Coordinates of C-alpha atoms in Angstrom, one line a residue:
X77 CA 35.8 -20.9 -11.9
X78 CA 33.8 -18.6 -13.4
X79 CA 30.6 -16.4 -10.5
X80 CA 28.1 -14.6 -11.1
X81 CA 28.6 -10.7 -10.3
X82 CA 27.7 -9.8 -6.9
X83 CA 26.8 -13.0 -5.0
X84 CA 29.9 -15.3 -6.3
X85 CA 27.8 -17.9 -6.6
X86 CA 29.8 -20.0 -9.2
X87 CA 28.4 -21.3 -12.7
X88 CA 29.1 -24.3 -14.8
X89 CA 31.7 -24.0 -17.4
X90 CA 30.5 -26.1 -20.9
X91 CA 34.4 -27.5 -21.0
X92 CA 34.6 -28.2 -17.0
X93 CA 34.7 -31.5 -15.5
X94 CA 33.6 -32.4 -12.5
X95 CA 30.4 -30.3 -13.3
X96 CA 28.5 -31.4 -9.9
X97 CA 30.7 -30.0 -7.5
X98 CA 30.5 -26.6 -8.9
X99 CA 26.5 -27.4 -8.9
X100 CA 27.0 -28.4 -5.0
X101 CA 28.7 -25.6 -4.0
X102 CA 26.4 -23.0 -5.6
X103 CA 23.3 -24.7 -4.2
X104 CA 25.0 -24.3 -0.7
X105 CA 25.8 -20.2 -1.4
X106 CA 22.3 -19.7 -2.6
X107 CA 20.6 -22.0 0.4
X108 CA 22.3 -19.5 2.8
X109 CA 20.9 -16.3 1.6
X110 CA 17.5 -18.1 2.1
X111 CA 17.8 -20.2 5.6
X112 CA 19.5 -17.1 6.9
X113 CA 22.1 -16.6 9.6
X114 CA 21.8 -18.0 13.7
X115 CA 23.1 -14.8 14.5
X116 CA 25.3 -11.6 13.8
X117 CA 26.8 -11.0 17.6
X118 CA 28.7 -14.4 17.9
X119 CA 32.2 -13.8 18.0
X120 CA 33.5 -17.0 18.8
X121 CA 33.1 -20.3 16.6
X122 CA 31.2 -22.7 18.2
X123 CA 33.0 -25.6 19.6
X124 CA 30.4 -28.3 18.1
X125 CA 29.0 -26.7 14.2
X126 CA 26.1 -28.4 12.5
X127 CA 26.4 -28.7 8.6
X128 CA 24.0 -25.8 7.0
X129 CA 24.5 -23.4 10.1
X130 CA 25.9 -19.8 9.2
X131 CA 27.0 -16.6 11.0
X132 CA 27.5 -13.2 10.3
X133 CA 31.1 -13.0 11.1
X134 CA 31.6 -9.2 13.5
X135 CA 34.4 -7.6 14.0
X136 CA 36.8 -8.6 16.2
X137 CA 36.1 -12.5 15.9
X138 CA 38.3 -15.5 17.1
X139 CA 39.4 -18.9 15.9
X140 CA 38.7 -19.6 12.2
X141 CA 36.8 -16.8 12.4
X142 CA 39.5 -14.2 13.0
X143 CA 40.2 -11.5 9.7
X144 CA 36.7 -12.5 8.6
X145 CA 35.0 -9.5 9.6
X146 CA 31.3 -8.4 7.8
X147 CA 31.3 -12.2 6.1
X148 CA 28.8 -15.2 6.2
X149 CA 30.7 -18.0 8.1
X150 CA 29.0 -21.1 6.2
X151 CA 29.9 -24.1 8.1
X152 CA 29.2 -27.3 5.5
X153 CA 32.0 -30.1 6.7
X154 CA 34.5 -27.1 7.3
X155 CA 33.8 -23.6 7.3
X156 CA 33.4 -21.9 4.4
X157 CA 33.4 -17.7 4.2
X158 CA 30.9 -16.0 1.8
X159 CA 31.5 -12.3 1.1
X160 CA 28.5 -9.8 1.3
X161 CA 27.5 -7.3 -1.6
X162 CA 25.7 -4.4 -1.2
X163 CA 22.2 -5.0 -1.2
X164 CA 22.3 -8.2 -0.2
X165 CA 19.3 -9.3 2.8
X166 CA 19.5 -11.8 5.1
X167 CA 17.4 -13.0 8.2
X168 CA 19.5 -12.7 11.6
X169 CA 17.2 -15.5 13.7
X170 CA 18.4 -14.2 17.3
X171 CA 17.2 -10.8 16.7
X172 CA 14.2 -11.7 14.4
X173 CA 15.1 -9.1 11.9
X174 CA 16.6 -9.0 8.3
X175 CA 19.9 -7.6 7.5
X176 CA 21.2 -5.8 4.7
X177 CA 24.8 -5.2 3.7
X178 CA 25.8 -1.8 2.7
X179 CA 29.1 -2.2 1.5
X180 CA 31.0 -2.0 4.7
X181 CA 28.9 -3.2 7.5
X182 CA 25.7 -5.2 8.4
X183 CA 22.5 -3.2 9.7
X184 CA 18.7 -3.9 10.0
X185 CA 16.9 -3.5 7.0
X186 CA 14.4 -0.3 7.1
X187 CA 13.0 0.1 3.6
X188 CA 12.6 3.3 3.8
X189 CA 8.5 4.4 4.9
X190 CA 8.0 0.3 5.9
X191 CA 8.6 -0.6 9.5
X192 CA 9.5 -4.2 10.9
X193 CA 7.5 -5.9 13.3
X194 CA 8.7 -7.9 15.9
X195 CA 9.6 -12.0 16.1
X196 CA 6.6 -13.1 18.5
X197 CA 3.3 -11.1 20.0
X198 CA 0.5 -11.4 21.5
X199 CA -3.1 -11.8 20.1
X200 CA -5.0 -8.8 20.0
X201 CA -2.3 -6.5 21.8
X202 CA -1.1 -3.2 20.4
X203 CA 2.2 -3.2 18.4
X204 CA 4.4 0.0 19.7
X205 CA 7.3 1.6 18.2
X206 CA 10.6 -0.1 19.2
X207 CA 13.4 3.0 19.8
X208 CA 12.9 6.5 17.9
X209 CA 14.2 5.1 14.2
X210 CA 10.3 4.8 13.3
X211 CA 11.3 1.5 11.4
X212 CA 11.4 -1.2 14.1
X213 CA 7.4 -2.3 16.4
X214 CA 7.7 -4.1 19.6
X215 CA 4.8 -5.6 21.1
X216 CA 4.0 -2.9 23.9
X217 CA 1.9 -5.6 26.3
X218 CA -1.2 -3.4 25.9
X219 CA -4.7 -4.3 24.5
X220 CA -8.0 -2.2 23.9
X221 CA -10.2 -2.7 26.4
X222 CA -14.2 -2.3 26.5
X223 CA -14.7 -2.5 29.9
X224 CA -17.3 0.2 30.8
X225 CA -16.5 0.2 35.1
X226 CA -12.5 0.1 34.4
X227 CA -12.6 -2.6 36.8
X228 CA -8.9 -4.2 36.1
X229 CA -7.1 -0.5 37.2
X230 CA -4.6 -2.0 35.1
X231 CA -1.7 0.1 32.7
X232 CA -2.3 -2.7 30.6
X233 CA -5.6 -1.7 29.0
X234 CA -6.6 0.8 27.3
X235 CA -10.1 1.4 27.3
X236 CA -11.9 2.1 23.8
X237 CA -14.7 5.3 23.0
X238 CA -17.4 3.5 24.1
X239 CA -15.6 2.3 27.4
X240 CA -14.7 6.0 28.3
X241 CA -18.2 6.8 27.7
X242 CA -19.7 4.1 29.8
X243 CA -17.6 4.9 32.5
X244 CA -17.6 8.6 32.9
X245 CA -22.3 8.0 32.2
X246 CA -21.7 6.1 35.3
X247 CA -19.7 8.6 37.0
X248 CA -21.8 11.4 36.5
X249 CA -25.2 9.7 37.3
X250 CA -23.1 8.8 40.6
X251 CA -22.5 12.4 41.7
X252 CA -26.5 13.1 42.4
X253 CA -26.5 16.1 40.7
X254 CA -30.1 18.2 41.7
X255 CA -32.3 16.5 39.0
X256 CA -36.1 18.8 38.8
X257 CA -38.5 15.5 38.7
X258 CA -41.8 18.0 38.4
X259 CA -44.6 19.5 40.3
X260 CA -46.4 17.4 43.7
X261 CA -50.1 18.9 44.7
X262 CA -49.9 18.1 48.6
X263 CA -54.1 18.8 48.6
X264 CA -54.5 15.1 49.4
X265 CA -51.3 14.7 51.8
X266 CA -49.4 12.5 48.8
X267 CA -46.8 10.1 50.3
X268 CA -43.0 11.1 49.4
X269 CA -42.5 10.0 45.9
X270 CA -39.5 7.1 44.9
X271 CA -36.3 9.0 44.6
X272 CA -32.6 8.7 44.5
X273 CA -30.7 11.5 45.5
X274 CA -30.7 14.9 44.4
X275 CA -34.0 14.6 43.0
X276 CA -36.0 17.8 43.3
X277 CA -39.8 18.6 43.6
X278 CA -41.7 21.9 43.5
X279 CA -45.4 21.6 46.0
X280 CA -48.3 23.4 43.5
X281 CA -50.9 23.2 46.1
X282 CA -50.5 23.3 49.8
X283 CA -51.2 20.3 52.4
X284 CA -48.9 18.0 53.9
X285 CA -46.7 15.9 52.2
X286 CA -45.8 11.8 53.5
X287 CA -49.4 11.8 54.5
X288 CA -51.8 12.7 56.6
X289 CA -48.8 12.8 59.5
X290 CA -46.6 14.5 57.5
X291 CA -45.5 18.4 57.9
X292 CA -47.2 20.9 56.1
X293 CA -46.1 22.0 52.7
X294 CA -47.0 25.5 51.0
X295 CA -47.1 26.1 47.2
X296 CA -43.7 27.1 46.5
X297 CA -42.3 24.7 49.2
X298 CA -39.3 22.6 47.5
X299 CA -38.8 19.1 48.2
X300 CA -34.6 17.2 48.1
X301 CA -34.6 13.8 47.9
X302 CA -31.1 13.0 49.9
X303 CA -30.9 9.3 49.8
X304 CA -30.9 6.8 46.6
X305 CA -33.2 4.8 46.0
X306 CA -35.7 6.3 48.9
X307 CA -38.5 4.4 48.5
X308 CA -41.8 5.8 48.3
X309 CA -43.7 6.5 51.9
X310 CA -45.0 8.5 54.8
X311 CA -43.3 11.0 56.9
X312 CA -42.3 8.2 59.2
X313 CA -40.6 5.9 56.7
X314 CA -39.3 7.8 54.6
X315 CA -39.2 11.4 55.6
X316 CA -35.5 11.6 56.9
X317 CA -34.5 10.8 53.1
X318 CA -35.9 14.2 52.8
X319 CA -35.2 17.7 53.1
X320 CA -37.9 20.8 52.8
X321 CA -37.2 24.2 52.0
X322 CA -39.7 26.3 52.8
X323 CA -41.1 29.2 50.9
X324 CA -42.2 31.0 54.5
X325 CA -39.5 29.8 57.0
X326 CA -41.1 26.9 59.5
X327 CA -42.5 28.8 62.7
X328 CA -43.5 31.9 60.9
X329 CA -45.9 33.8 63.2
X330 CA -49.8 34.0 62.0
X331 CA -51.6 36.8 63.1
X332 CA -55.5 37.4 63.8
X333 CA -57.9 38.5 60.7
X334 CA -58.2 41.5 62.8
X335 CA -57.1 44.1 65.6
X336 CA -57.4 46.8 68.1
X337 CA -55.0 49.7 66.8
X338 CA -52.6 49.7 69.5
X339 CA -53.6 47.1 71.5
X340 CA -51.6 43.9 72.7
X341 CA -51.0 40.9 70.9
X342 CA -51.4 37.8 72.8
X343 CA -50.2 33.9 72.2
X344 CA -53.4 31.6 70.7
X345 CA -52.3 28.1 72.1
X346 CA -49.3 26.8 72.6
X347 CA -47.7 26.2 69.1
X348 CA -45.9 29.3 69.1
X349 CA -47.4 30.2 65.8
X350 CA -50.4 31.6 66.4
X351 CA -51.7 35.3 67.6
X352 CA -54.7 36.7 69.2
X353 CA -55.8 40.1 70.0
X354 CA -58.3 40.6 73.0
X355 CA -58.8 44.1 72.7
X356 CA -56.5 45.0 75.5
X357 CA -54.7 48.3 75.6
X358 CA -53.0 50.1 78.1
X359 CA -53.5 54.1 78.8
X360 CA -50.5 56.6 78.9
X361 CA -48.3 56.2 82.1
X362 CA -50.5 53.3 83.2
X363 CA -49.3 49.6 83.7
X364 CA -50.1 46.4 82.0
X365 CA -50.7 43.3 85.1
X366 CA -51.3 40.1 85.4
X367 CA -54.1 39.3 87.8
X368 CA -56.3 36.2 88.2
X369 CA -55.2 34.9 85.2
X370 CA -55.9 37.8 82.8
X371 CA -53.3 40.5 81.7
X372 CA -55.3 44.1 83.1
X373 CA -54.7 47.7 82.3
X374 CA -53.4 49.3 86.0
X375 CA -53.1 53.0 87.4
X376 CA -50.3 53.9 88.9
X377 CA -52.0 53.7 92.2
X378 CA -53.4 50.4 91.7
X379 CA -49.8 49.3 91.4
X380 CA -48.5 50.8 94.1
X381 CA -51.2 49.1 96.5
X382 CA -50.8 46.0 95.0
X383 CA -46.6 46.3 95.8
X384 CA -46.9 47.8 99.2
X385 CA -49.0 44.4 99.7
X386 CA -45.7 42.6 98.6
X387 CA -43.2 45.4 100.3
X388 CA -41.4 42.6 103.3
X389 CA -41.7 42.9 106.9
X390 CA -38.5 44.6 109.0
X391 CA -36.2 41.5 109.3
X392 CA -35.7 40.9 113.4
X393 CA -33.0 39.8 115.3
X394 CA -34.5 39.1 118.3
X395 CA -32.3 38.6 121.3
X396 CA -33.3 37.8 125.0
X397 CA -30.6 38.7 127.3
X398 CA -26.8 37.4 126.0
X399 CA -23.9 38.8 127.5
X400 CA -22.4 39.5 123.9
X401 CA -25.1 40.4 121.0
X402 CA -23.7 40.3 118.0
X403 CA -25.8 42.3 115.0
X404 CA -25.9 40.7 111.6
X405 CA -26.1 43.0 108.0
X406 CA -29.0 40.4 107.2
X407 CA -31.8 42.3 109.6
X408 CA -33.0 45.4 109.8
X409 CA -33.1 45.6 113.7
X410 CA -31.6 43.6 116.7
X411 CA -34.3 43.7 120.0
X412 CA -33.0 42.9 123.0
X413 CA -35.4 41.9 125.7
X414 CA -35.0 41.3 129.9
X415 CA -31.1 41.7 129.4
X416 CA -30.4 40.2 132.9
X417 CA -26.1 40.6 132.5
X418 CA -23.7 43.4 131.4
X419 CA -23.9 44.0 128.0
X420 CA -21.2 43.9 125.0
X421 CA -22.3 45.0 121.4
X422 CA -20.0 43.2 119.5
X423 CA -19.3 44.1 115.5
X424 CA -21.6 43.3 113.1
X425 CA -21.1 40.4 110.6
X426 CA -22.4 39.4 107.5
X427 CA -22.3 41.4 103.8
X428 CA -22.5 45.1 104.4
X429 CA -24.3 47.4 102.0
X430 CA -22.9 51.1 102.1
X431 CA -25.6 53.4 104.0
X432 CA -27.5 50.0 105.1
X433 CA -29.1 51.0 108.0
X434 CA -29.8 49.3 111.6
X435 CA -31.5 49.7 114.5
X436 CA -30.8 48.3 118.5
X437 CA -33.1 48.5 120.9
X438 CA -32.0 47.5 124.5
X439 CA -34.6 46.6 127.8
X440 CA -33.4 45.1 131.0
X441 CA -35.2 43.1 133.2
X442 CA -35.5 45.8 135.8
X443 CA -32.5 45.8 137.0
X444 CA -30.1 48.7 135.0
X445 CA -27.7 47.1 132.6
X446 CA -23.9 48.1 131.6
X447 CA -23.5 48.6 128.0
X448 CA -20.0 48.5 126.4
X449 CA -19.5 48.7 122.0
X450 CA -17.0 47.2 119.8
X451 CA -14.4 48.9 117.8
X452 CA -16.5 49.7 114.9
X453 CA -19.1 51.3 116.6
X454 CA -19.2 55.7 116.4
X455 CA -20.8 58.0 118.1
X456 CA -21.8 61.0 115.2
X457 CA -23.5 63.8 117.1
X458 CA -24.4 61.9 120.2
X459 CA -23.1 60.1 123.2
X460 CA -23.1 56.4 123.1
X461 CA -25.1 55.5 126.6
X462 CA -23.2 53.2 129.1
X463 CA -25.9 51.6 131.1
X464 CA -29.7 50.7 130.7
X465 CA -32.7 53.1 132.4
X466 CA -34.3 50.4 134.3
X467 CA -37.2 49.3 132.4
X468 CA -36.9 51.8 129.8
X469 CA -36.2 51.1 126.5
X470 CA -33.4 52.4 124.6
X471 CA -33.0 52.8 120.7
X472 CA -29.7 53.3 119.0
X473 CA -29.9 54.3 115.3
X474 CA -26.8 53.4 113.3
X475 CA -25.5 53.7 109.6
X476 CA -22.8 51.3 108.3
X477 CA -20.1 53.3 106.7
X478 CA -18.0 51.5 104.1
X479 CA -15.7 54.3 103.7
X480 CA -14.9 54.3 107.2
X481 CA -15.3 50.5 108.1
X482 CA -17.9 52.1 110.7
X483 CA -21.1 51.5 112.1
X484 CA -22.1 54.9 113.1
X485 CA -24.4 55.5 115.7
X486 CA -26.7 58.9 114.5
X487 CA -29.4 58.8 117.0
X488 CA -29.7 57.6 120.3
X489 CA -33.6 57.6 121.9
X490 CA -34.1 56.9 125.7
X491 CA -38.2 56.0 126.8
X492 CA -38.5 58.8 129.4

């Protein structure tokens, strides 16, 4: 039976009989190069065939199937095996893709600077190159997006120019950058302008600024709105939305029109901003004093009255007749009055000061007293008396000595 070159499809001989089966059979060659194949990977026949199906035979098939390596597997009321030529395309339906034969095996067709697209995608999503031939798109599950807030967070979407644009607009009008806004005269105590933060206003004139309660603003003084959307308003509203940055710092010190060279500068009020001068000075080696309620220039001697006035009274212990006296470093003298028993000094107590001094003086009530001293008590240069002159008084003058953990006894006095 004579074929046509290449594809084998048999032709009709003028002399044949039987002239429709040769028609038949080339009908059923040439309907498989255009319904295509179920599949090229199959390598066993399947157990049930339908009439018109076909297969790419690979290698290393089974059953019917086995030494028909790289051929179509027709199955029309028996299987029927159809030999490729070079060239040749066919669709492989598992895979979605068309085959071409290249003399020895079965591949996907690239024609060369054309790409093949996949079986199935999805509406608007962006095709992506399937492996690193550069002839086979996938669908990559990825569409444009125009979302300006990127609100998805998705790896699905890509957003598009004007997305980006929108977004990042936002971003940066987020970030309160210091915006100048313009000049504010605070003449008429303005309220605090509407702002969003980082707005930024220079005062022109001075006055006060969120009304007539508001602090005072100098020309120069620069205004930071810190909240958004800070409505506008007084100082009380509004004013914590705000921060002021003063030319001269807040507190600055504001001296009289005028003043005496050299002399004193004095507190006007109580703001602690304010200074007077009253003329006051103060003459070499004299001092300055408060008195009645007005600072005064003093001499030297006007001080020392005024201190000897303050200078305190000799601290007293004052003692009538106790068999034991005991002297504390808190006075300056211990009196002992109608001592009517022997006496015992005992050692002083309290804090001592090095070189404090102290003074006893003894009387007995007419009737002559012994006297007998502790262990820190020292005779230096005199004799430490043993017993009272009746009714006379007796003084003992005495030093504490740190050094020496003594009370020394310097001077000793007896009323004749």
């Amino acid at each position: 039976m004579p074929t046509v070159t290449g594809a084998q499809i048999p032709v009709i001989d003028a002399s044949q009989g039987n002239k429709e089966l040769t028609h038949n059979e080339a009908m059923v060659q040439i309907g498989t190069f255009f319904s295509g194949v179920l599949s090229a990977s199959v390598t066993d026949p399947p157990s049930e065939p339908v009439n018109g199906n076909a297969y790419l035979v690979p290698d290393d098939a089974t059953g019917v199937w086995t030494g028909m390596d790289q051929k179509i597997a027709l199955y029309f009321f028996g299987y029927r095996f159809i030999d490729p030529f070079p060239g040749v395309l066919i669709y492989v339906a598992d895979l979605g893709q068309w085959w071409t034969y290249n003399g020895s095996s079965w591949g996907a067709y690239n024609p060369g600077a054309g790409v093949i697209g996949p079986g199935s995608s999805v509406s608007g999503n962006i095709p992506a190159f399937n492996g690193t031939g550069g002839d086979s798109l996938q669908d990559s599950g990825k569409a444009f997006s125009t979302d300006g807030t990127l609100s998805s967070d998705s790896d699905d979407k890509i957003p598009t120019e004007k997305a980006v644009k929108t977004y990042v607009d936002a971003l940066v009008a987020a970030q309160d950058s210091m915006v100048f806004k313009g000049a504010i005269d605070c003449s008429a105590n303005p309220n605090y302008p509407a702002a969003d933060a980082g707005h930024v206003y220079k005062v022109s004139v001075a006055g006060k600024i969120g009304g007539a309660s508001g602090p005072n603003v100098q020309a120069g003084d620069t205004l930071y709105c810190i909240t958004d959307s800070s409505a506008s308003g007084d100082h009380a509203t509004v004013g914590a939305n705000w921060v002021i940055v003063q030319v001269n710092i807040d507190g600055a010190v504001i001296g009289p029109a005028s003043s005496t060279d050299g002399g004193l500068a004095l507190f006007d009020g109580t703001t602690g901003k304010l200074v007077k001068g009253d003329g006051l000075t103060v003459s070499n080696d004299d001092f300055l004093q408060r008195k009645a309620g007005a600072w005064a220039n003093r001499t030297p001697a006007q001080v020392a009255a005024d201190l000897q006035a303050l200078i305190q009274a000799p601290r007293i212990q004052a003692v009538t007749s106790s068999a034991t006296v005991t002297p504390t470093f808190s006075d300056d003298m211990v009196k002992i009055t109608a001592q009517a028993a022997a006496l015992a000094l005992a050692n002083p107590t309290g804090t001592a000061v090095p070189g404090a001094g102290l003074v006893i003086r003894i009387k007995d009530n007419g009737t002559a007293r012994a006297i007998s001293y502790d262990t820190q008590y020292r005779a230096i240069g005199v004799t430490l008396p043993t017993t009272t002159v009746i009714n006379k008084t007796l003084y003992l003058g005495c030093i504490w000595n740190a050094d020496d953990t003594k009370l020394d006894v310097v001077a000793v006095a007896q009323e004749a």
